[in-house]
mmCIF file of C-alpha atoms in Angstrom:
data_model
loop_
_atom_site.group_PDB
_atom_site.id
_atom_site.type_symbol
_atom_site.label_atom_id
_atom_site.label_comp_id
_atom_site.label_asym_id
_atom_site.label_seq_id
_atom_site.Cartn_x
_atom_site.Cartn_y
_atom_site.Cartn_z
ATOM 1 C CA MET J 1 -70.785 -15.454 -4.447
ATOM 2 C CA GLY J 2 -71.819 -13.122 -1.619
ATOM 3 C CA ASP J 3 -68.316 -11.554 -1.159
ATOM 4 C CA THR J 4 -67.226 -11.825 -4.743
ATOM 5 C CA LYS J 5 -66.645 -8.403 -6.342
ATOM 6 C CA THR J 6 -67.002 -7.744 -10.042
ATOM 7 C CA ASP J 7 -64.187 -6.093 -12.000
ATOM 8 C CA GLU J 8 -66.370 -3.002 -12.306
ATOM 9 C CA ALA J 9 -66.802 -2.772 -8.515
ATOM 10 C CA LYS J 10 -63.042 -3.044 -7.982
ATOM 11 C CA ALA J 11 -62.515 -0.312 -10.521
ATOM 12 C CA THR J 12 -64.969 1.904 -8.674
ATOM 13 C CA GLU J 13 -63.069 1.370 -5.391
ATOM 14 C CA ASN J 14 -59.900 2.509 -7.177
ATOM 15 C CA ASN J 15 -61.420 5.811 -8.229
ATOM 16 C CA GLY J 16 -62.597 4.410 -11.475
ATOM 17 C CA ASN J 17 -59.089 3.410 -12.606
ATOM 18 C CA PRO J 18 -58.964 -0.302 -13.475
ATOM 19 C CA ALA J 19 -55.140 -0.158 -13.820
ATOM 20 C CA ALA J 20 -54.519 1.306 -10.378
ATOM 21 C CA THR J 21 -53.686 -2.048 -8.812
ATOM 22 C CA GLU J 22 -51.356 -2.961 -11.656
ATOM 23 C CA GLN J 23 -49.056 0.088 -11.675
ATOM 24 C CA PRO J 24 -45.390 -0.990 -11.370
ATOM 25 C CA VAL J 25 -43.298 0.413 -8.526
ATOM 26 C CA GLU J 26 -40.737 2.843 -9.919
ATOM 27 C CA THR J 27 -37.139 2.168 -8.877
ATOM 28 C CA THR J 28 -34.131 4.425 -9.192
ATOM 29 C CA PRO J 29 -31.326 2.801 -11.233
ATOM 30 C CA VAL J 30 -28.289 1.960 -9.126
ATOM 31 C CA LYS J 31 -25.279 4.019 -10.152
ATOM 32 C CA GLU J 32 -22.164 1.954 -10.679
ATOM 33 C CA MET J 33 -18.410 2.508 -10.701
ATOM 34 C CA ARG J 34 -15.337 0.562 -11.766
ATOM 35 C CA ALA J 35 -13.251 -1.014 -9.009
ATOM 36 C CA VAL J 36 -10.402 -3.488 -8.622
ATOM 37 C CA VAL J 37 -11.862 -6.427 -6.707
ATOM 38 C CA LEU J 38 -10.136 -9.274 -4.877
ATOM 39 C CA THR J 39 -12.375 -12.281 -5.547
ATOM 40 C CA GLY J 40 -10.379 -14.741 -3.411
ATOM 41 C CA PHE J 41 -6.875 -15.281 -2.086
ATOM 42 C CA GLY J 42 -4.270 -16.511 -4.539
ATOM 43 C CA GLY J 43 -2.524 -15.520 -7.747
ATOM 44 C CA LEU J 44 -3.075 -12.708 -10.208
ATOM 45 C CA LYS J 45 -6.243 -14.313 -11.534
ATOM 46 C CA THR J 46 -8.041 -13.507 -8.281
ATOM 47 C CA VAL J 47 -7.882 -9.761 -9.077
ATOM 48 C CA LYS J 48 -10.593 -8.493 -11.414
ATOM 49 C CA VAL J 49 -11.974 -5.154 -12.555
ATOM 50 C CA MET J 50 -15.699 -5.111 -11.853
ATOM 51 C CA LYS J 51 -18.677 -2.795 -11.740
ATOM 52 C CA LYS J 52 -19.754 -2.122 -8.148
ATOM 53 C CA PRO J 53 -22.477 0.161 -6.744
ATOM 54 C CA GLU J 54 -21.299 3.682 -6.037
ATOM 55 C CA PRO J 55 -21.134 4.611 -2.343
ATOM 56 C CA ALA J 56 -24.502 5.917 -1.158
ATOM 57 C CA GLY J 57 -22.761 8.982 0.222
ATOM 58 C CA PRO J 58 -20.449 9.890 3.064
ATOM 59 C CA GLY J 59 -21.554 9.003 6.566
ATOM 60 C CA GLU J 60 -20.940 11.076 9.639
ATOM 61 C CA GLY J 61 -17.283 12.106 9.804
ATOM 62 C CA GLU J 62 -16.553 10.879 6.262
ATOM 63 C CA VAL J 63 -15.775 12.401 2.880
ATOM 64 C CA LEU J 64 -16.546 11.039 -0.589
ATOM 65 C CA ILE J 65 -13.528 11.159 -2.923
ATOM 66 C CA ARG J 66 -13.530 10.986 -6.727
ATOM 67 C CA VAL J 67 -10.324 9.005 -7.201
ATOM 68 C CA LYS J 68 -7.725 10.145 -9.723
ATOM 69 C CA ALA J 69 -4.734 8.007 -8.664
ATOM 70 C CA CYS J 70 -4.018 5.015 -6.420
ATOM 71 C CA GLY J 71 -0.838 3.655 -4.897
ATOM 72 C CA LEU J 72 0.294 0.040 -5.297
ATOM 73 C CA ASN J 73 2.181 -1.143 -2.224
ATOM 74 C CA PHE J 74 3.776 -4.439 -1.231
ATOM 75 C CA LEU J 75 1.006 -4.702 1.335
ATOM 76 C CA ASP J 76 -1.427 -5.156 -1.564
ATOM 77 C CA LEU J 77 0.472 -8.211 -2.795
ATOM 78 C CA MET J 78 0.349 -9.710 0.684
ATOM 79 C CA ALA J 79 -3.368 -8.967 0.972
ATOM 80 C CA ARG J 80 -4.041 -10.659 -2.368
ATOM 81 C CA GLN J 81 -2.273 -13.793 -1.184
ATOM 82 C CA GLY J 82 -3.982 -13.763 2.204
ATOM 83 C CA ALA J 83 -0.531 -13.435 3.778
ATOM 84 C CA ILE J 84 -1.638 -10.569 6.005
ATOM 85 C CA ASP J 85 -2.989 -10.382 9.523
ATOM 86 C CA ASN J 86 -6.787 -10.113 9.659
ATOM 87 C CA PRO J 87 -7.250 -10.659 5.908
ATOM 88 C CA PRO J 88 -10.442 -9.185 4.448
ATOM 89 C CA LYS J 89 -13.524 -11.171 3.559
ATOM 90 C CA THR J 90 -13.677 -11.644 -0.189
ATOM 91 C CA PRO J 91 -14.875 -10.350 -2.540
ATOM 92 C CA CYS J 92 -13.650 -6.906 -1.549
ATOM 93 C CA ILE J 93 -12.312 -3.765 -3.208
ATOM 94 C CA MET J 94 -8.538 -3.619 -2.876
ATOM 95 C CA GLY J 95 -6.148 -0.781 -2.107
ATOM 96 C CA PHE J 96 -4.833 1.191 0.865
ATOM 97 C CA GLU J 97 -4.014 4.552 -0.733
ATOM 98 C CA CYS J 98 -5.714 6.966 -3.148
ATOM 99 C CA ALA J 99 -5.870 10.635 -4.126
ATOM 100 C CA GLY J 100 -8.461 12.788 -5.867
ATOM 101 C CA ALA J 101 -11.083 15.478 -5.284
ATOM 102 C CA ILE J 102 -13.807 15.578 -2.640
ATOM 103 C CA GLU J 103 -17.316 15.222 -4.079
ATOM 104 C CA ALA J 104 -19.281 15.345 -0.812
ATOM 105 C CA VAL J 105 -18.671 15.769 2.915
ATOM 106 C CA GLY J 106 -20.548 14.027 5.704
ATOM 107 C CA GLU J 107 -22.082 15.480 8.820
ATOM 108 C CA GLY J 108 -19.553 16.870 11.261
ATOM 109 C CA VAL J 109 -16.749 17.331 8.740
ATOM 110 C CA THR J 110 -15.477 20.904 8.910
ATOM 111 C CA GLU J 111 -11.881 20.665 7.740
ATOM 112 C CA PHE J 112 -12.728 19.762 4.125
ATOM 113 C CA LYS J 113 -15.114 21.041 1.474
ATOM 114 C CA VAL J 114 -16.316 19.894 -1.945
ATOM 115 C CA SER J 115 -13.620 20.103 -4.672
ATOM 116 C CA ASP J 116 -10.674 20.005 -2.225
ATOM 117 C CA SER J 117 -7.726 18.001 -3.570
ATOM 118 C CA VAL J 118 -6.823 15.298 -1.061
ATOM 119 C CA VAL J 119 -4.951 12.057 -0.528
ATOM 120 C CA ALA J 120 -6.103 9.289 1.806
ATOM 121 C CA LEU J 121 -4.964 6.161 3.608
ATOM 122 C CA THR J 122 -7.738 3.570 3.690
ATOM 123 C CA GLU J 123 -8.346 0.145 5.159
ATOM 124 C CA TYR J 124 -8.983 -1.392 1.707
ATOM 125 C CA LYS J 125 -11.478 0.064 -0.858
ATOM 126 C CA ALA J 126 -9.037 2.633 -2.328
ATOM 127 C CA TRP J 127 -8.869 1.141 -5.841
ATOM 128 C CA ALA J 128 -12.193 2.432 -7.120
ATOM 129 C CA GLU J 129 -13.531 5.459 -8.946
ATOM 130 C CA LEU J 130 -15.274 6.625 -5.762
ATOM 131 C CA VAL J 131 -14.505 5.921 -2.108
ATOM 132 C CA CYS J 132 -15.837 7.078 1.264
ATOM 133 C CA VAL J 133 -13.093 7.602 3.838
ATOM 134 C CA PRO J 134 -13.186 8.823 7.460
ATOM 135 C CA ALA J 135 -11.863 12.390 7.437
ATOM 136 C CA LYS J 136 -9.239 11.528 10.062
ATOM 137 C CA TYR J 137 -7.420 9.476 7.397
ATOM 138 C CA VAL J 138 -7.624 12.190 4.703
ATOM 139 C CA TYR J 139 -4.985 14.880 4.057
ATOM 140 C CA ALA J 140 -5.190 18.082 2.003
ATOM 141 C CA LEU J 141 -2.631 18.309 -0.789
ATOM 142 C CA PRO J 142 -0.095 21.141 -0.699
ATOM 143 C CA LYS J 143 -0.285 23.657 -3.510
ATOM 144 C CA GLY J 144 1.141 22.303 -6.756
ATOM 145 C CA MET J 145 0.994 18.587 -5.870
ATOM 146 C CA GLU J 146 -0.903 16.402 -8.339
ATOM 147 C CA ALA J 147 -2.802 13.222 -7.455
ATOM 148 C CA GLN J 148 -0.269 10.788 -8.906
ATOM 149 C CA GLU J 149 2.546 12.540 -7.098
ATOM 150 C CA ALA J 150 0.520 12.422 -3.879
ATOM 151 C CA VAL J 151 0.122 8.629 -3.926
ATOM 152 C CA SER J 152 3.775 8.323 -4.907
ATOM 153 C CA MET J 153 4.602 10.157 -1.689
ATOM 154 C CA LEU J 154 2.088 9.591 1.095
ATOM 155 C CA MET J 155 2.536 6.068 2.428
ATOM 156 C CA ASN J 156 6.181 5.819 1.399
ATOM 157 C CA TYR J 157 7.262 9.011 3.075
ATOM 158 C CA VAL J 158 5.139 8.595 6.192
ATOM 159 C CA VAL J 159 6.797 5.216 6.778
ATOM 160 C CA ALA J 160 10.239 6.573 5.846
ATOM 161 C CA TYR J 161 9.932 9.642 8.090
ATOM 162 C CA CYS J 162 8.925 7.523 11.088
ATOM 163 C CA LEU J 163 11.812 5.130 10.433
ATOM 164 C CA VAL J 164 14.507 7.737 9.894
ATOM 165 C CA PHE J 165 13.613 10.336 12.511
ATOM 166 C CA ASP J 166 11.061 9.184 15.081
ATOM 167 C CA ILE J 167 12.357 5.626 15.558
ATOM 168 C CA GLY J 168 15.824 5.689 14.019
ATOM 169 C CA ASN J 169 16.798 9.117 15.433
ATOM 170 C CA LEU J 170 19.266 9.629 12.587
ATOM 171 C CA GLN J 171 22.071 12.032 13.507
ATOM 172 C CA LYS J 172 24.869 13.827 11.698
ATOM 173 C CA GLY J 173 27.708 11.564 10.562
ATOM 174 C CA GLN J 174 25.923 8.250 11.130
ATOM 175 C CA LYS J 175 26.066 5.124 8.961
ATOM 176 C CA VAL J 176 22.910 3.439 7.603
ATOM 177 C CA LEU J 177 22.186 0.102 5.916
ATOM 178 C CA LEU J 178 18.952 -0.003 3.902
ATOM 179 C CA HIS J 179 17.377 -3.066 2.291
ATOM 180 C CA SER J 180 15.205 -2.866 -0.855
ATOM 181 C CA ALA J 181 16.919 0.405 -1.667
ATOM 182 C CA GLY J 182 15.228 0.793 -5.060
ATOM 183 C CA GLY J 183 11.676 0.316 -3.808
ATOM 184 C CA SER J 184 9.277 3.152 -3.056
ATOM 185 C CA VAL J 185 9.993 3.290 0.692
ATOM 186 C CA GLY J 186 13.706 2.758 0.070
ATOM 187 C CA MET J 187 13.865 5.750 -2.246
ATOM 188 C CA ALA J 188 11.985 7.839 0.330
ATOM 189 C CA VAL J 189 14.426 6.814 3.078
ATOM 190 C CA ALA J 190 17.348 7.740 0.834
ATOM 191 C CA SER J 191 15.816 11.143 0.120
ATOM 192 C CA LEU J 192 15.269 11.873 3.825
ATOM 193 C CA CYS J 193 18.783 10.751 4.740
ATOM 194 C CA LYS J 194 20.103 13.453 2.424
ATOM 195 C CA THR J 195 18.504 16.080 4.665
ATOM 196 C CA VAL J 196 20.930 15.102 7.456
ATOM 197 C CA GLU J 197 24.562 16.151 7.143
ATOM 198 C CA ASP J 198 27.339 13.647 6.439
ATOM 199 C CA VAL J 199 25.237 10.445 6.487
ATOM 200 C CA THR J 200 26.757 7.363 4.836
ATOM 201 C CA LEU J 201 24.000 5.319 3.202
ATOM 202 C CA ILE J 202 24.593 1.745 2.062
ATOM 203 C CA GLY J 203 21.866 -0.080 0.168
ATOM 204 C CA THR J 204 21.019 -3.554 -1.050
ATOM 205 C CA ALA J 205 19.019 -3.889 -4.261
ATOM 206 C CA SER J 206 18.686 -6.022 -7.361
ATOM 207 C CA LYS J 207 21.690 -5.587 -9.642
ATOM 208 C CA GLN J 208 19.603 -4.170 -12.490
ATOM 209 C CA LYS J 209 18.551 -1.226 -10.296
ATOM 210 C CA HIS J 210 22.026 -0.092 -9.262
ATOM 211 C CA GLU J 211 22.710 2.297 -12.107
ATOM 212 C CA ALA J 212 19.375 4.079 -11.716
ATOM 213 C CA ILE J 213 19.672 4.669 -7.956
ATOM 214 C CA ALA J 214 23.447 4.933 -7.500
ATOM 215 C CA GLU J 215 23.459 8.703 -6.921
ATOM 216 C CA ASN J 216 21.500 8.254 -3.689
ATOM 217 C CA PHE J 217 23.933 5.836 -2.057
ATOM 218 C CA ALA J 218 27.566 5.716 -1.006
ATOM 219 C CA HIS J 219 27.680 1.975 -1.762
ATOM 220 C CA LEU J 220 25.271 -0.543 -3.290
ATOM 221 C CA PHE J 221 25.302 -4.328 -3.018
ATOM 222 C CA ASP J 222 23.253 -6.986 -4.713
ATOM 223 C CA HIS J 223 21.085 -8.555 -2.035
ATOM 224 C CA THR J 224 22.228 -12.037 -3.074
ATOM 225 C CA GLN J 225 25.907 -11.326 -2.376
ATOM 226 C CA ASP J 226 27.555 -11.399 1.055
ATOM 227 C CA TYR J 227 26.700 -7.819 1.916
ATOM 228 C CA VAL J 228 27.587 -8.380 5.574
ATOM 229 C CA GLN J 229 31.265 -9.003 4.846
ATOM 230 C CA GLU J 230 31.358 -6.225 2.252
ATOM 231 C CA THR J 231 29.865 -3.783 4.729
ATOM 232 C CA LYS J 232 32.356 -4.822 7.413
ATOM 233 C CA LYS J 233 35.213 -4.137 4.983
ATOM 234 C CA LEU J 234 33.896 -0.625 4.418
ATOM 235 C CA LEU J 235 32.846 0.052 8.017
ATOM 236 C CA PRO J 236 34.760 -2.171 10.467
ATOM 237 C CA ASP J 237 32.978 -0.586 13.437
ATOM 238 C CA GLY J 238 29.562 -1.387 12.015
ATOM 239 C CA VAL J 239 26.523 0.767 11.255
ATOM 240 C CA ASP J 240 24.265 2.934 13.398
ATOM 241 C CA LEU J 241 21.017 1.997 11.702
ATOM 242 C CA VAL J 242 19.583 -0.945 9.763
ATOM 243 C CA PHE J 243 16.218 -0.558 7.995
ATOM 244 C CA ASP J 244 14.866 -3.984 7.047
ATOM 245 C CA CYS J 245 11.661 -4.782 5.127
ATOM 246 C CA VAL J 246 12.765 -8.303 4.170
ATOM 247 C CA CYS J 247 12.912 -10.194 7.499
ATOM 248 C CA GLY J 248 14.054 -13.833 7.591
ATOM 249 C CA GLU J 249 17.803 -14.323 7.763
ATOM 250 C CA ASP J 250 18.361 -10.615 7.131
ATOM 251 C CA VAL J 251 17.293 -9.905 10.720
ATOM 252 C CA ASN J 252 20.275 -11.758 12.139
ATOM 253 C CA LYS J 253 22.615 -10.317 9.518
ATOM 254 C CA GLY J 254 21.444 -6.784 10.201
ATOM 255 C CA TYR J 255 21.728 -7.155 13.946
ATOM 256 C CA SER J 256 25.296 -8.456 13.603
ATOM 257 C CA LEU J 257 26.282 -5.242 11.789
ATOM 258 C CA LEU J 258 25.120 -2.885 14.534
ATOM 259 C CA LYS J 259 27.715 -0.956 16.471
ATOM 260 C CA PRO J 260 27.063 -0.206 20.175
ATOM 261 C CA LEU J 261 23.928 1.984 20.481
ATOM 262 C CA GLY J 262 22.948 0.875 16.982
ATOM 263 C CA ARG J 263 19.276 0.512 16.023
ATOM 264 C CA TYR J 264 17.734 -2.251 13.926
ATOM 265 C CA VAL J 265 14.204 -1.488 12.636
ATOM 266 C CA LEU J 266 11.943 -4.049 10.941
ATOM 267 C CA TYR J 267 9.166 -2.529 8.828
ATOM 268 C CA GLY J 268 8.158 -5.347 6.494
ATOM 269 C CA THR J 269 8.288 -9.074 5.792
ATOM 270 C CA SER J 270 8.678 -9.296 2.023
ATOM 271 C CA SER J 271 10.613 -12.580 2.259
ATOM 272 C CA ILE J 272 7.334 -14.447 2.803
ATOM 273 C CA VAL J 273 6.099 -13.328 -0.639
ATOM 274 C CA SER J 274 8.155 -15.499 -2.956
ATOM 275 C CA GLY J 275 5.669 -16.101 -5.748
ATOM 276 C CA GLU J 276 2.172 -15.369 -6.994
ATOM 277 C CA THR J 277 0.457 -17.347 -4.267
ATOM 278 C CA LYS J 278 0.972 -17.692 -0.540
ATOM 279 C CA SER J 279 3.737 -20.097 0.414
ATOM 280 C CA PHE J 280 3.592 -21.701 3.833
ATOM 281 C CA PHE J 281 7.164 -22.851 3.275
ATOM 282 C CA SER J 282 8.353 -19.251 2.791
ATOM 283 C CA PHE J 283 6.428 -18.156 5.872
ATOM 284 C CA ALA J 284 7.875 -20.960 8.014
ATOM 285 C CA LYS J 285 11.377 -20.405 6.657
ATOM 286 C CA SER J 286 11.234 -16.697 7.417
ATOM 287 C CA TRP J 287 10.057 -17.358 10.964
ATOM 288 C CA TRP J 288 12.644 -20.103 11.556
ATOM 289 C CA GLN J 289 15.582 -17.998 10.355
ATOM 290 C CA VAL J 290 14.994 -15.229 12.886
ATOM 291 C CA ASP J 291 16.878 -15.647 16.154
ATOM 292 C CA LYS J 292 14.915 -14.891 19.272
ATOM 293 C CA VAL J 293 16.690 -11.896 20.818
ATOM 294 C CA SER J 294 16.172 -11.511 24.553
ATOM 295 C CA PRO J 295 16.080 -8.164 26.369
ATOM 296 C CA ILE J 296 19.104 -9.334 28.368
ATOM 297 C CA LYS J 297 21.134 -9.676 25.153
ATOM 298 C CA LEU J 298 20.123 -6.166 24.091
ATOM 299 C CA PHE J 299 21.079 -4.922 27.557
ATOM 300 C CA ASP J 300 24.480 -6.625 27.444
ATOM 301 C CA GLU J 301 25.300 -5.464 23.896
ATOM 302 C CA ASN J 302 23.846 -1.932 24.049
ATOM 303 C CA LYS J 303 21.742 -2.484 20.952
ATOM 304 C CA ILE J 304 18.175 -1.622 20.060
ATOM 305 C CA MET J 305 15.582 -3.569 18.052
ATOM 306 C CA ALA J 306 12.328 -1.953 16.950
ATOM 307 C CA GLY J 307 9.425 -2.490 14.568
ATOM 308 C CA PHE J 308 7.044 -0.267 12.652
ATOM 309 C CA ASN J 309 3.663 -1.139 11.129
ATOM 310 C CA LEU J 310 1.772 1.886 9.789
ATOM 311 C CA ARG J 311 -1.470 -0.028 9.224
ATOM 312 C CA HIS J 312 -1.612 -1.160 12.840
ATOM 313 C CA LEU J 313 -0.661 2.307 14.060
ATOM 314 C CA LEU J 314 -3.564 3.900 12.205
ATOM 315 C CA TYR J 315 -6.408 1.409 12.342
ATOM 316 C CA GLN J 316 -5.731 -0.686 15.450
ATOM 317 C CA GLN J 317 -3.884 1.691 17.757
ATOM 318 C CA GLY J 318 -5.687 4.912 16.857
ATOM 319 C CA CYS J 319 -2.630 7.105 16.292
ATOM 320 C CA HIS J 320 -4.187 9.124 13.450
ATOM 321 C CA ASP J 321 -3.251 12.457 15.058
ATOM 322 C CA TYR J 322 0.411 11.423 15.188
ATOM 323 C CA VAL J 323 0.296 10.299 11.541
ATOM 324 C CA ARG J 324 -1.311 13.598 10.502
ATOM 325 C CA GLY J 325 1.592 15.420 12.141
ATOM 326 C CA VAL J 326 4.053 13.313 10.150
ATOM 327 C CA VAL J 327 2.155 14.018 6.912
ATOM 328 C CA ASP J 328 2.350 17.766 7.634
ATOM 329 C CA LYS J 329 6.136 17.518 8.088
ATOM 330 C CA VAL J 330 6.562 15.484 4.900
ATOM 331 C CA PHE J 331 4.457 17.894 2.832
ATOM 332 C CA LYS J 332 6.447 20.844 4.180
ATOM 333 C CA LEU J 333 9.713 19.174 3.157
ATOM 334 C CA TRP J 334 8.226 18.685 -0.320
ATOM 335 C CA SER J 335 6.987 22.281 -0.514
ATOM 336 C CA ASP J 336 10.453 23.480 0.532
ATOM 337 C CA LYS J 337 11.917 21.301 -2.271
ATOM 338 C CA LYS J 338 14.046 19.301 0.174
ATOM 339 C CA ILE J 339 12.601 15.963 -0.945
ATOM 340 C CA LYS J 340 11.047 14.651 -4.141
ATOM 341 C CA THR J 341 8.917 11.735 -5.210
ATOM 342 C CA THR J 342 9.981 8.893 -7.471
ATOM 343 C CA THR J 343 7.157 7.458 -9.583
ATOM 344 C CA ASP J 344 8.036 4.260 -11.403
ATOM 345 C CA SER J 345 4.951 4.017 -13.619
ATOM 346 C CA GLY J 346 1.191 4.513 -13.967
ATOM 347 C CA TRP J 347 -1.208 1.722 -14.978
ATOM 348 C CA ALA J 348 -4.857 1.420 -15.932
ATOM 349 C CA PHE J 349 -7.101 -0.550 -13.577
ATOM 350 C CA GLU J 350 -7.409 -3.225 -16.284
ATOM 351 C CA ASP J 351 -3.619 -3.683 -16.285
ATOM 352 C CA VAL J 352 -3.284 -4.124 -12.509
ATOM 353 C CA ALA J 353 -2.038 -7.719 -12.842
ATOM 354 C CA GLU J 354 0.924 -6.585 -14.940
ATOM 355 C CA ALA J 355 1.654 -3.840 -12.419
ATOM 356 C CA MET J 356 1.583 -6.378 -9.585
ATOM 357 C CA GLN J 357 3.853 -8.720 -11.522
ATOM 358 C CA LYS J 358 6.405 -5.946 -11.921
ATOM 359 C CA MET J 359 6.470 -5.485 -8.162
ATOM 360 C CA HIS J 360 6.662 -9.257 -7.624
ATOM 361 C CA ASP J 361 9.725 -9.309 -9.869
ATOM 362 C CA ARG J 362 11.293 -6.416 -7.892
ATOM 363 C CA LYS J 363 11.657 -4.396 -11.104
ATOM 364 C CA ASN J 364 10.116 -1.125 -9.955
ATOM 365 C CA ILE J 365 12.239 1.879 -9.043
ATOM 366 C CA GLY J 366 10.006 4.044 -6.888
ATOM 367 C CA LYS J 367 6.204 3.928 -6.715
ATOM 368 C CA ILE J 368 3.884 1.997 -9.008
ATOM 369 C CA THR J 369 0.540 3.793 -9.392
ATOM 370 C CA LEU J 370 -2.912 2.963 -10.756
ATOM 371 C CA LEU J 371 -4.842 5.600 -12.703
ATOM 372 C CA PRO J 372 -8.631 5.049 -13.041
ATOM 373 C CA GLU J 373 -8.909 7.325 -16.078
ATOM 374 C CA LYS J 374 -5.955 5.818 -17.933
ATOM 375 C CA ALA J 375 -6.804 3.751 -21.012
ATOM 376 C CA PRO J 376 -5.790 0.087 -20.736
ATOM 377 C CA LYS J 377 -3.156 -1.431 -22.952
ATOM 378 C CA PRO J 378 -4.501 -2.863 -26.253
ATOM 379 C CA LYS J 379 -4.441 -6.449 -24.986
ATOM 380 C CA ALA J 380 -6.975 -5.542 -22.304
ATOM 381 C CA GLN J 381 -9.127 -3.296 -24.496
ATOM 382 C CA ALA J 382 -11.136 -6.134 -26.010
ATOM 383 C CA SER J 383 -12.274 -7.394 -22.614
ATOM 384 C CA LYS J 384 -12.936 -3.959 -21.170
ATOM 385 C CA GLU J 385 -16.531 -3.994 -22.442
ATOM 386 C CA LYS J 386 -17.248 -6.958 -20.175
ATOM 387 C CA SER J 387 -16.217 -4.937 -17.146
ATOM 388 C CA ILE J 388 -18.909 -2.324 -17.703
ATOM 389 C CA THR J 389 -21.708 -4.845 -17.428
ATOM 390 C CA SER J 390 -23.026 -5.308 -13.902
ATOM 391 C CA GLY J 391 -21.918 -8.610 -12.425
ATOM 392 C CA GLU J 392 -19.274 -9.236 -15.062
ATOM 393 C CA SER J 393 -15.571 -8.673 -14.752
ATOM 394 C CA THR J 394 -12.418 -8.164 -16.711
ATOM 395 C CA ASP J 395 -9.991 -11.028 -16.107
ATOM 396 C CA THR J 396 -6.753 -9.268 -15.264
ATOM 397 C CA ASP J 397 -4.647 -12.393 -15.023
ATOM 398 C CA LYS J 398 -1.379 -12.261 -16.881
ATOM 399 C CA ASP J 399 -0.429 -15.891 -16.510
ATOM 400 C CA PRO J 400 -2.931 -18.703 -15.877
ATOM 401 C CA LYS J 401 -0.349 -20.949 -14.255
ATOM 402 C CA ASP J 402 -1.400 -20.075 -10.681
ATOM 403 C CA GLU J 403 -5.062 -20.364 -9.902
ATOM 404 C CA GLN J 404 -4.999 -22.264 -6.624
ATOM 405 C CA THR J 405 -6.330 -20.631 -3.486
ATOM 406 C CA PRO J 406 -4.352 -21.364 -0.319
ATOM 407 C CA PRO J 407 -6.069 -22.328 2.927
ATOM 408 C CA PRO J 408 -7.155 -19.373 5.056
ATOM 409 C CA CYS J 409 -4.720 -17.787 7.466
ATOM 410 C CA GLU J 410 -4.756 -19.228 10.947
#
């Protein structure tokens, strides 16, 4: 009893306010944004539109971007399947490319200001309404370029410019073989080849794309036909350049078509993506079909083999200054009206599975884009309300046939 205090005494200690010890702590509501989230590796059902907390703000050297358009690249399909080196920990926000307007700049950023129109290359996290990006991966848009056009151009043309000029060293009168000619990078390569005089460009693409892209090529072959023999009939001496994003048996075929001093450049491995989910058989087959070319063979035959991986160049090898220089050259070519973008289509976040399926089926001609402000198709409208509730998601799966998750990459 000696230490026991009455309610009145406690109230007196709290300045006469009996409710002082019971006042709730006020909390600021967490602001949320819509984002396309990879919930696990596998098929289309692993990709969901969810509400996530908005970024707290840009850190030192970063900018905060209000996203207006995003680019869908084959790299995104590989990331979803887990068929990519150093796959992300899931769940994570997807996407490697976005464009929009700067909402805030972090400490130390002097080259950008609020409201600047920009486009960015990110290591994931691009497919959201807001994203913080290090300023060294952000590029100011030239006058007159809109956000959707920017994501239709940036990654495609940076890769294409490096392939055609910095690695391929394309010269007047040379002959080029290009795989996946109707894809976004393929169309960019074709556009850049036109800036060099008297270049003969041969492409492989799905038959249904030929009519739409024919004006960009001297000859087109269906990838399933014997394009090696057809090319040899047209060009008995071979080609100067082969640009290959397929890999597998196409490596050996491409190498066999090179004339002396010819250059073969690998910039992708799309042959390992043969379905919705990762296939170890496709991966093993692609690896097995590639001959191991020794430096001595290259020396004896006067041929060159090279590779290009933009993601590694930027995020692992620190060549962001070089990439910025390439972006400047690409934007100048666009401003001078020497090149143009090819946008296949624009999709709402809620329709991302259908957009991915179109790329899986190799039906896109040019760049597929995602537009955060675009209304979803009616079939997704009914489930959209679920996506605006914290912790809930919109199931973006188009076909429930593939739900399995493959083992993690080794």
